[in-house]
Coordinates of C-alpha atoms in Angstrom, one line a residue:
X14 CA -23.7 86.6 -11.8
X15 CA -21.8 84.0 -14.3
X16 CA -24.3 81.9 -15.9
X17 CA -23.8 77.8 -15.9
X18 CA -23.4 78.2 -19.5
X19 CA -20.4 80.3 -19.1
X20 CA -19.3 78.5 -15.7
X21 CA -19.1 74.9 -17.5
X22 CA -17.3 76.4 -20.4
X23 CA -14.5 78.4 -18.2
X24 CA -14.0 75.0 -16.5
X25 CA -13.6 73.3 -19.1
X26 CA -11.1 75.9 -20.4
X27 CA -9.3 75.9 -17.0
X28 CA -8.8 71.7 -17.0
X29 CA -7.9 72.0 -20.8
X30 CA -5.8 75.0 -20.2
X31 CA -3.3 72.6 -18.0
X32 CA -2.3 70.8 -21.2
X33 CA -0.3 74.2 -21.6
X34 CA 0.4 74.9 -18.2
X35 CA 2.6 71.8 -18.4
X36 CA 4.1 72.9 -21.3
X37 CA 4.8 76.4 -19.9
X38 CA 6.4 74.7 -17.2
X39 CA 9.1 72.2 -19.3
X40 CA 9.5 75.8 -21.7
X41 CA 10.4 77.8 -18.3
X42 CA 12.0 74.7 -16.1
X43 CA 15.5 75.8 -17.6
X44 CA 14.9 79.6 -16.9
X45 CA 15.7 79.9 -13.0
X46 CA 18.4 77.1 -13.1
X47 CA 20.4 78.1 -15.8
X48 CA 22.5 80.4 -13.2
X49 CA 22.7 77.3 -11.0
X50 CA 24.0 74.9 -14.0
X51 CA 26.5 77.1 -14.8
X52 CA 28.2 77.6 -11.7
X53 CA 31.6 75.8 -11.1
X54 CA 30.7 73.7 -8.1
X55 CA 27.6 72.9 -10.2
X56 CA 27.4 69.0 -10.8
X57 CA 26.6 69.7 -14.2
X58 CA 28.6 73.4 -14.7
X59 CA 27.5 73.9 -18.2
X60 CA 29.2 76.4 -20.8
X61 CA 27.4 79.8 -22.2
X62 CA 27.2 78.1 -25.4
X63 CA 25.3 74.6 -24.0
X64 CA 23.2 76.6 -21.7
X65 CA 21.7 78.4 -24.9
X66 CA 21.4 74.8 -26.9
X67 CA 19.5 73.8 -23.4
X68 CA 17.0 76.9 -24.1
X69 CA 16.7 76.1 -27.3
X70 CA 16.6 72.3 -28.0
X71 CA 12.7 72.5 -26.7
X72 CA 12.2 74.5 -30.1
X73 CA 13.9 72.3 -32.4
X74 CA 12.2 69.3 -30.9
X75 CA 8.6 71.5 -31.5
X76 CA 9.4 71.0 -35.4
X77 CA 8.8 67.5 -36.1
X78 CA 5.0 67.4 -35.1
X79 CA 3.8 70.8 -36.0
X80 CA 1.8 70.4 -39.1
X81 CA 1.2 66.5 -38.3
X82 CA -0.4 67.3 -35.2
X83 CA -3.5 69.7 -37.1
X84 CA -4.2 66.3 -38.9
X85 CA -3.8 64.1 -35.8
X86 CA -6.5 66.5 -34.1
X87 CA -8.9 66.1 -37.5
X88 CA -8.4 62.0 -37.2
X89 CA -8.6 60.9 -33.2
X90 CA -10.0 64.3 -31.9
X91 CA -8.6 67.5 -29.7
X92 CA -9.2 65.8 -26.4
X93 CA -7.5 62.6 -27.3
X94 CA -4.3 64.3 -28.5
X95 CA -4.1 66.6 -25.6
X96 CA -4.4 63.5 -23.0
X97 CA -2.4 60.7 -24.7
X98 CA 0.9 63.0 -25.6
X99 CA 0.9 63.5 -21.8
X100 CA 2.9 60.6 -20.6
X101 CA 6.3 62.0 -22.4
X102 CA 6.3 64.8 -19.8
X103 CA 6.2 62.3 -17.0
X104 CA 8.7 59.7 -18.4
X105 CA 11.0 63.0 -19.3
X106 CA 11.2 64.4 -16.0
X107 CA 11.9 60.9 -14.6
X108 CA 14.4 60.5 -16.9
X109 CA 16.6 63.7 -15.8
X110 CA 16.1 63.0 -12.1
X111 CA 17.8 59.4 -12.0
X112 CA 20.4 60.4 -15.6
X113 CA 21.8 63.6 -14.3
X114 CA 24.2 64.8 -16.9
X115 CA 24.0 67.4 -20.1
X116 CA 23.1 65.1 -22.6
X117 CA 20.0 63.8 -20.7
X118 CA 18.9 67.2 -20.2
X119 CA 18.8 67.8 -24.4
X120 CA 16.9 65.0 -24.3
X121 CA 14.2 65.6 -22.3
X122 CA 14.0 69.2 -23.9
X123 CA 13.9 67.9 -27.4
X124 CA 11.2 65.2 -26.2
X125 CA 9.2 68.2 -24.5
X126 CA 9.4 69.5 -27.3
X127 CA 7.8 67.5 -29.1
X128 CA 4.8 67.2 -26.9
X129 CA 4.5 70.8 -26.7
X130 CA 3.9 71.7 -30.2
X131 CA 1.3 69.1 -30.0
X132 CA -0.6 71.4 -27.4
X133 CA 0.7 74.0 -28.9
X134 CA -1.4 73.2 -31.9
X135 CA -4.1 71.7 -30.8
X136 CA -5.6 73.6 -27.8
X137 CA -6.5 76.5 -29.5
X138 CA -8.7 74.6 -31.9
X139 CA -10.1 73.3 -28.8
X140 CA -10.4 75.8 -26.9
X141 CA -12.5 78.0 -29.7
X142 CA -14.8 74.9 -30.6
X143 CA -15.9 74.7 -27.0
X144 CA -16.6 78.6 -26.4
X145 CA -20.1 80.1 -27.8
X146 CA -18.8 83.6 -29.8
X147 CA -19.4 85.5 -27.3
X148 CA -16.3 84.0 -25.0
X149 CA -14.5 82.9 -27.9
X150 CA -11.4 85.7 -27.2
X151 CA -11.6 85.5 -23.5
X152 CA -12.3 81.5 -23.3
X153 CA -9.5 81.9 -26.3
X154 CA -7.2 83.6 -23.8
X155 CA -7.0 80.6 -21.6
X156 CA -4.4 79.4 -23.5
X157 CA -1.5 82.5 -22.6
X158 CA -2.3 82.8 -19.6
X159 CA -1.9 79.4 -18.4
X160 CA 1.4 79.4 -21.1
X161 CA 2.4 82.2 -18.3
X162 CA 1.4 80.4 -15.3
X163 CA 3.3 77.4 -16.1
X164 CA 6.4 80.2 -16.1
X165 CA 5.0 81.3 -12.6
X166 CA 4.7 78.2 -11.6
X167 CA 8.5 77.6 -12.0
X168 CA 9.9 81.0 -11.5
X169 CA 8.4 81.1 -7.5
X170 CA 9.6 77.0 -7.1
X171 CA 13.0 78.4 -8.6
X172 CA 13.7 81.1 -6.6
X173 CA 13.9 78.2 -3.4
X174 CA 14.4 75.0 -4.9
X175 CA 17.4 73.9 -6.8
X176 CA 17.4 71.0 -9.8
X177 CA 16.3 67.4 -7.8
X178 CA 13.1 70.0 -5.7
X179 CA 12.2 72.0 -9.1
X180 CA 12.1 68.9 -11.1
X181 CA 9.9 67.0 -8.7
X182 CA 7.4 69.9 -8.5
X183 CA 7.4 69.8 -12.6
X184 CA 6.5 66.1 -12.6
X185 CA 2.8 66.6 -10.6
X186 CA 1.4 69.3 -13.3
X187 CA 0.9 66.6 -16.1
X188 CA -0.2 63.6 -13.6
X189 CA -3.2 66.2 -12.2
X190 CA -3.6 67.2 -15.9
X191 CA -4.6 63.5 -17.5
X192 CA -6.5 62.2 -14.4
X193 CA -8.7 65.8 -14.5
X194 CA -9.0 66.3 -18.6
X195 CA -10.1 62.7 -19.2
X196 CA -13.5 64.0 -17.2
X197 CA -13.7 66.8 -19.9
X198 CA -16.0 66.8 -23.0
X199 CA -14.8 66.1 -26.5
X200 CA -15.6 68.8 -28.8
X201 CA -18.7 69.1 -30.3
X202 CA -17.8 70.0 -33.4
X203 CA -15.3 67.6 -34.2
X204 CA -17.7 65.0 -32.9
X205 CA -20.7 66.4 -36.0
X206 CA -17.5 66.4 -38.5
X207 CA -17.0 62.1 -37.3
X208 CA -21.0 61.8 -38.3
X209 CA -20.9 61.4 -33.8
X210 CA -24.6 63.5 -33.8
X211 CA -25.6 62.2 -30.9
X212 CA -22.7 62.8 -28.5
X213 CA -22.5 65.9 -30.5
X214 CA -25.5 66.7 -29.3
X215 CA -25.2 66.2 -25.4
X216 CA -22.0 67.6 -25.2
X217 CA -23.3 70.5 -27.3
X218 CA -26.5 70.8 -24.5
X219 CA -24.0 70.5 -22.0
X220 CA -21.4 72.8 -22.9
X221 CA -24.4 75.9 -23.3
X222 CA -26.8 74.5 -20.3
X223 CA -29.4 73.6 -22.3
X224 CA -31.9 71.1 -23.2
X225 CA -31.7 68.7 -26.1
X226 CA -34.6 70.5 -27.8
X227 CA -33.2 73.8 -27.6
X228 CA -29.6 73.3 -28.8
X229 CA -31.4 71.6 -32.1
X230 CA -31.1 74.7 -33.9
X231 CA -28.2 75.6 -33.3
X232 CA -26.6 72.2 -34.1
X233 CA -28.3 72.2 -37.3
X234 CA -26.6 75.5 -38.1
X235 CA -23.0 73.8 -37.5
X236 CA -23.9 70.7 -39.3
X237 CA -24.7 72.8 -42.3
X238 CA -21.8 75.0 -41.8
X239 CA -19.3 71.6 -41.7
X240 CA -21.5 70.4 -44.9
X241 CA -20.9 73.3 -47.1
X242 CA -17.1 73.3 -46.1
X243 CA -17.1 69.7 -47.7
X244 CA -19.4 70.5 -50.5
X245 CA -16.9 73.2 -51.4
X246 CA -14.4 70.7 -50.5
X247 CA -13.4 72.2 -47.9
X248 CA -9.6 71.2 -46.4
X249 CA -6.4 72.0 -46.3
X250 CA -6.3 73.0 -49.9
X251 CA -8.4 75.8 -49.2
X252 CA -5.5 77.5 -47.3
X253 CA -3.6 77.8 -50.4
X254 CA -6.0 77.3 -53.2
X255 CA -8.7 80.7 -52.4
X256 CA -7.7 83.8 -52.2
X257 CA -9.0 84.6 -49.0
X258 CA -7.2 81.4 -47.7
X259 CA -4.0 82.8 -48.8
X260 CA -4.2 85.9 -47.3
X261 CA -5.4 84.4 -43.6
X262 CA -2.2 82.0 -43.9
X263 CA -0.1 84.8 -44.2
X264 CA -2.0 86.8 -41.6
X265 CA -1.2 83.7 -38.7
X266 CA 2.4 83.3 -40.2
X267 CA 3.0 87.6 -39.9
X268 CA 1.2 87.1 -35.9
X269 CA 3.6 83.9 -35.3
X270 CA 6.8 86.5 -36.6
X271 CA 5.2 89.1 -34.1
X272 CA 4.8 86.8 -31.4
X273 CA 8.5 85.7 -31.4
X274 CA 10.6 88.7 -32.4
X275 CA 8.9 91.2 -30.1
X276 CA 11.7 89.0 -28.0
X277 CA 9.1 87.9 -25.4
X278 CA 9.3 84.6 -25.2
X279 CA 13.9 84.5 -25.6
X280 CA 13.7 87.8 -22.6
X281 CA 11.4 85.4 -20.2
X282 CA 13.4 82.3 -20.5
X283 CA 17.1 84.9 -19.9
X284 CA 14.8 86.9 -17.6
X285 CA 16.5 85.0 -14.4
X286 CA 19.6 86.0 -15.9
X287 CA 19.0 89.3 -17.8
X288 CA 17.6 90.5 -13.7
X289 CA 20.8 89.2 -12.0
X290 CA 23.2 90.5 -13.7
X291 CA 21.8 94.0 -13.7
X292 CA 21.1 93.9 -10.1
X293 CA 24.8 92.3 -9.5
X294 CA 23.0 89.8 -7.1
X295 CA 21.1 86.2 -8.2
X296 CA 19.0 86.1 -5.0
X297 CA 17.4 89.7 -5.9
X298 CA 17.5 88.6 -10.0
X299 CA 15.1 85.5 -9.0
X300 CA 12.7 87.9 -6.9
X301 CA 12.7 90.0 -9.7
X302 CA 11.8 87.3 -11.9
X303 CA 9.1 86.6 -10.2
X304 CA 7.7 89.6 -10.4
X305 CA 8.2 89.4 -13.9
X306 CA 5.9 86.1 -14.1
X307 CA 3.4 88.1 -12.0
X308 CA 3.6 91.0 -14.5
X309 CA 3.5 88.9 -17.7
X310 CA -0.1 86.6 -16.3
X311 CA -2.2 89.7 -15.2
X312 CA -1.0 91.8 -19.0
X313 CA -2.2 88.0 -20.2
X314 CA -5.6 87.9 -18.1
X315 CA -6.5 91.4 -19.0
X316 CA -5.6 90.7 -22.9
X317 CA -8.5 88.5 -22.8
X318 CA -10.8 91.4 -20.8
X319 CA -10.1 93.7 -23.8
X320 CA -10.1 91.8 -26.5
X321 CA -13.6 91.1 -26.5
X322 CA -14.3 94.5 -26.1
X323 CA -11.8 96.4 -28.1
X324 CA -11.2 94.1 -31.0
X325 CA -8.2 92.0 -32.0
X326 CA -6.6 94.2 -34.5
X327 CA -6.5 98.0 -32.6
X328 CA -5.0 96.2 -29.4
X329 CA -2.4 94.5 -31.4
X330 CA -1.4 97.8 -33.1
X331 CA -1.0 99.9 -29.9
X332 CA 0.0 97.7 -27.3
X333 CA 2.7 96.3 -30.6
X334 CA 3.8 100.4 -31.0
X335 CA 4.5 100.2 -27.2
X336 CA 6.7 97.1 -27.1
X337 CA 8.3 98.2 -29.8
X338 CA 9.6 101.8 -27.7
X339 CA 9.9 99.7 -24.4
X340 CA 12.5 97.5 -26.9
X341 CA 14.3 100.7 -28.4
X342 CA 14.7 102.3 -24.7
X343 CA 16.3 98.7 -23.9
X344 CA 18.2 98.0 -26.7
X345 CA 19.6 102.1 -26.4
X346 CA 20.8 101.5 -22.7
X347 CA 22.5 98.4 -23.5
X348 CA 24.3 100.1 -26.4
X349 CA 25.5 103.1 -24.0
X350 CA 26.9 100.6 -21.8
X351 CA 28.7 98.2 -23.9
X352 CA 29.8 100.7 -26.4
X353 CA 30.4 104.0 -25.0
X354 CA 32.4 105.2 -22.0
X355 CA 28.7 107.0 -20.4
X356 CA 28.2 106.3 -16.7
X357 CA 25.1 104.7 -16.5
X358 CA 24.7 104.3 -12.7
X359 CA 22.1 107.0 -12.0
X360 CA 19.9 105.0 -15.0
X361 CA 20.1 101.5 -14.2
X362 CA 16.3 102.0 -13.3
X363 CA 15.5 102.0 -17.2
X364 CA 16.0 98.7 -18.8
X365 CA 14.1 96.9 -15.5
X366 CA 10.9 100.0 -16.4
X367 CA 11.3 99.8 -19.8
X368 CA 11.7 95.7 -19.6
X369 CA 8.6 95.4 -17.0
X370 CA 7.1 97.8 -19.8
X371 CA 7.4 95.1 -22.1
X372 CA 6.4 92.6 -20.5
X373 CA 2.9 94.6 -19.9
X374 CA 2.5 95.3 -23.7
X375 CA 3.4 92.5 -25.4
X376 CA 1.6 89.8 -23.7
X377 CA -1.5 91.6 -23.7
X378 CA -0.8 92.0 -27.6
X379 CA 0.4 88.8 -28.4
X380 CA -2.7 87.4 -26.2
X381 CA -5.2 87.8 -29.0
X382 CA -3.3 86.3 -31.7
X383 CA -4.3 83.0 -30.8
X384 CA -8.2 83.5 -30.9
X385 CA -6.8 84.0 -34.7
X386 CA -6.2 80.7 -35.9
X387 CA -9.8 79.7 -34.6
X388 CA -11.5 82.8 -36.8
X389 CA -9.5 82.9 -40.0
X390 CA -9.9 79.0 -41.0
X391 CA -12.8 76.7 -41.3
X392 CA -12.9 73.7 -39.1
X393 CA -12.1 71.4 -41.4
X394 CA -8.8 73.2 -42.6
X395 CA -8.6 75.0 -38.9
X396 CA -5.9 72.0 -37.8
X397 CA -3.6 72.1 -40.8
X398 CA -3.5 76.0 -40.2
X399 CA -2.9 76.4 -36.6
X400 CA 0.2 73.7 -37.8
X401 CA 1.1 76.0 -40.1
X402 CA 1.2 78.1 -37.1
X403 CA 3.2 76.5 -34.1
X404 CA 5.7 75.2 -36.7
X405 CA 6.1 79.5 -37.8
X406 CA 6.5 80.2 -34.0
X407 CA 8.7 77.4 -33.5
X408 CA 11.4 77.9 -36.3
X409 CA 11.5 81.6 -35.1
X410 CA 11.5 80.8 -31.8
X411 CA 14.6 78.4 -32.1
X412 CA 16.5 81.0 -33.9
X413 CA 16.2 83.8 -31.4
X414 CA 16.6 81.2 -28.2
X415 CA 20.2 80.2 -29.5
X416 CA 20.7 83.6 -31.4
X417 CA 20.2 85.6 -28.5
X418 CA 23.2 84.5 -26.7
X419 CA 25.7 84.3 -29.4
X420 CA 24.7 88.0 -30.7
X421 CA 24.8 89.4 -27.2
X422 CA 28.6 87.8 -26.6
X423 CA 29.8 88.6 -30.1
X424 CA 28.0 91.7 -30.8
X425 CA 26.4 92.7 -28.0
X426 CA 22.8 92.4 -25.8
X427 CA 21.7 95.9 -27.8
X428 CA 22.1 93.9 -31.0
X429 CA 19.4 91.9 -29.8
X430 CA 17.2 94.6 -28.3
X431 CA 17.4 96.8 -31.8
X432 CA 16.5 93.9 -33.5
X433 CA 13.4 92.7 -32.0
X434 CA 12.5 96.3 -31.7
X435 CA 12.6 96.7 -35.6
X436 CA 10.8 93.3 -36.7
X437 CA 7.9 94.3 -33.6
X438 CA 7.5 97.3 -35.8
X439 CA 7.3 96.0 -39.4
X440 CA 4.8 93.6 -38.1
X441 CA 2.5 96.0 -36.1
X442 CA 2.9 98.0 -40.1
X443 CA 1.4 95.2 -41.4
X444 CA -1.5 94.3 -38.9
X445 CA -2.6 97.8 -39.7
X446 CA -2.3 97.6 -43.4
X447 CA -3.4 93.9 -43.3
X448 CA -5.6 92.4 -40.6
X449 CA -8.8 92.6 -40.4
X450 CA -10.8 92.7 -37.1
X451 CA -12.8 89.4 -36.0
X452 CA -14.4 89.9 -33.4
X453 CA -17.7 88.9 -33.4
X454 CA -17.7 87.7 -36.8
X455 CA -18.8 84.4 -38.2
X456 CA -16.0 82.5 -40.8
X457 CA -17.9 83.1 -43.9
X458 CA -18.3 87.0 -43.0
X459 CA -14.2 87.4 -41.9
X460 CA -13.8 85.6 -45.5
X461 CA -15.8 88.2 -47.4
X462 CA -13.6 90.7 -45.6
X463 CA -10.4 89.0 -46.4
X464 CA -12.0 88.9 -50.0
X465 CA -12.5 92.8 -50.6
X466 CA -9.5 93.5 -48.8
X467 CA -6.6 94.8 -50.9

């Protein structure tokens, strides 16, 4: 039976999780409508090359508050950056229901944007500093799979709503999101780094269902912990300036690389395409797309099940080795059929296995990067890194979004395939020469490990 410990701080994940549900949402809003904007009796009928800026505008928005918004979360607090950034969403999605035409649209995706590397950044910090070590990778975890349940949310509205029904569903998410977070605690340990001991304290006793008296300890251990880290001055500089610091910032920049050229995120938001045109029917493209959502969250929930229990590092290194056949098998049909004169209509079954393949593997792999950020960095430098972070993800991510439709039209979809297929295996090379595992594992011990590590 779950104990109130672990039931306040899985709720707390849930509520604070919707901060990224919104932002999986805006990221997947474009996905099942694209088909629709392009059509010619489309009030909109965008071109190939505008739908791909429409993907990808969200991304380029994402770079202007990457690294700001670690220090943002050091100065007014996680919960305070989640809740306040929340109101672009809303005025956004206004905005594109009464200015309906292709420049609007950029605009709301580059504002998104914007808000979403905010969450983007700042949740994970959150949602380790309010999870004892024992839930930190599945409370950790919260964070993909409501990233993926935003997508859900949008591929099943998609599939039988069209731009004015879709875009009124999006708007609700973030109202439910600031009226239920601004109930949630602060957390406790940026709270003890503002000299806040005493609602340190009570949202500490709250958080692990104890009394006052009994979290004393414990809070005494962190205040220590946060005092050495200044004492040792203990920042951003630490990233670059130690040894150990550099080798954990180019850990979470290698996982950011992995995370967006194992092609996972560029497949979901083409998936509504990608499934129609292999299936020569839209209607049957969108079911399968929702399939695909359904696929991608349960890889995502049980990437928090094993990562507590099989470590960080061997499920990134296995479930990576898979992706990275499931993107060969992929990128091998699609070179057969746009480059060879073979009949592939017996084997159109094997880019949706090997693609539903995928989309098993490489959430559940790229699931436990972002407990990462949390483990490798001190509190006090942990915002500045997990910047360092979403502004990786997002420069990479902007690239493939746009990339992946001018490649496929001027080269060919197997270009693509091939390629995320090679980078997915140089970086599940280096997690094994590289990475260390964390699990269970205080800072100062994963620094010692970083230390001796060659």
């Amino acid at each position: 039976m779950i104990s109130s410990a672990a039931f306040r701080q899985y709720l707390v994940a849930v509520v604070g999780g919707l901060s990224i549900f919104i932002t999986g949402t805006s990221f997947a809003w474009s996905t099942p409508l694209l088909p629709q904007l392009k059509r010619e009796d489309s009030e909109f009928h965008m071109t190939a090359d505008e739908g791909s800026w429409l993907i990808s505008l969200i991304e380029i928005g994402c770079l202007l508050p990457c690294v700001p918004a670690g220090f943002l979360a050091d100065r007014f607090g996680r919960k305070t950056c989640l809740l306040y950034g929340t109101p672009l969403y809303i005025g956004t999605w206004l905005l594109v229901l009464w200015w309906r035409t292709v420049p609007a649209l950029y605009v709301m995706r580059f504002v998104q944007g914007i808000t979403m590397a905010i969450n983007y950044a700042i949740l994970p910090i959150y949602l380790t500093e309010i999870a004892t070590a024992s839930r930190r990778g599945a409370i950790a975890n919260f964070f993909s799979i409501m990233w993926y349940l935003g997508f859900l949310y949008e591929y099943v509205l998609g599939a039988f709503f069209e731009y004015d029904g879709l875009t009124w569903f999006s708007l609700e998410p973030p109202v439910v999101f600031m009226i239920a977070f601004s109930f949630c605690p602060e957390s406790p340990y940026f709270l003890l780094m503002r000299n806040r001991r005493y609602e340190a304290s009570k949202t500490f006793a709250w958080l692990e269902s104890k009394s006052l008296e009994e979290i004393e300890p414990e809070l005494i251990a962190i205040e220590k912990s946060i005092l050495q880290e200044k004492e040792e001055k203990g920042s951003w500089k630490d990233v670059t300036a130690t040894s150990a610091g550099r080798k954990a910032l180019g850990i979470i920049i290698m996982m950011s690389i992995i995370f967006v050229m194992c092609g996972l995120s560029t497949i979901m938001s083409y998936i509504a395409e990608i499934f129609g045109t292999l299936s020569g029917n839209q209607e049957a493209g969108n079911l399968l797309t929702i399939l695909a959502g359904v696929v991608v969250l349960l890889a995502t929930m049980a990437s928090g099940f094993l990562s507590d229990r099989l470590g960080r590092r061997p499920i990134i290194i296995y479930f990576g080795q898979l992706s990275v056949i499931s993107l060969a098998v992929t990128g091998t049909f699609y070179y057969l059929e746009e480059k060879t004169l073979f009949d592939l209509r017996s084997y159109v079954w094997v880019p949706y296995v090997s693609i539903v393949t995928l989309l098993i593997a490489a959430p559940i792999a790229v699931g436990v990067m972002q407990a990462l950020t949390g483990e490798l960095f001190s509190n006090s430098s942990r915002g500045f890194a997990s910047g360092i972070y979403t502004l990786s993800c997002t420069i990479f991510n902007g690239m493939s979004l746009k990339l992946y439709q001018t490649i496929g039209d001027n080269v060919g979809y197997y270009a693509d395939y091939l390629g995320f297929s090679l980078c997915t295996l140089l970086g599940v090379m280096y997690t094994f020469v590289y990475l260390p595992e964390t699990k269970g594992k205080t800072f100062q011990e994963i620094q010692l490990i970083l230390l001796n590590k060659n």
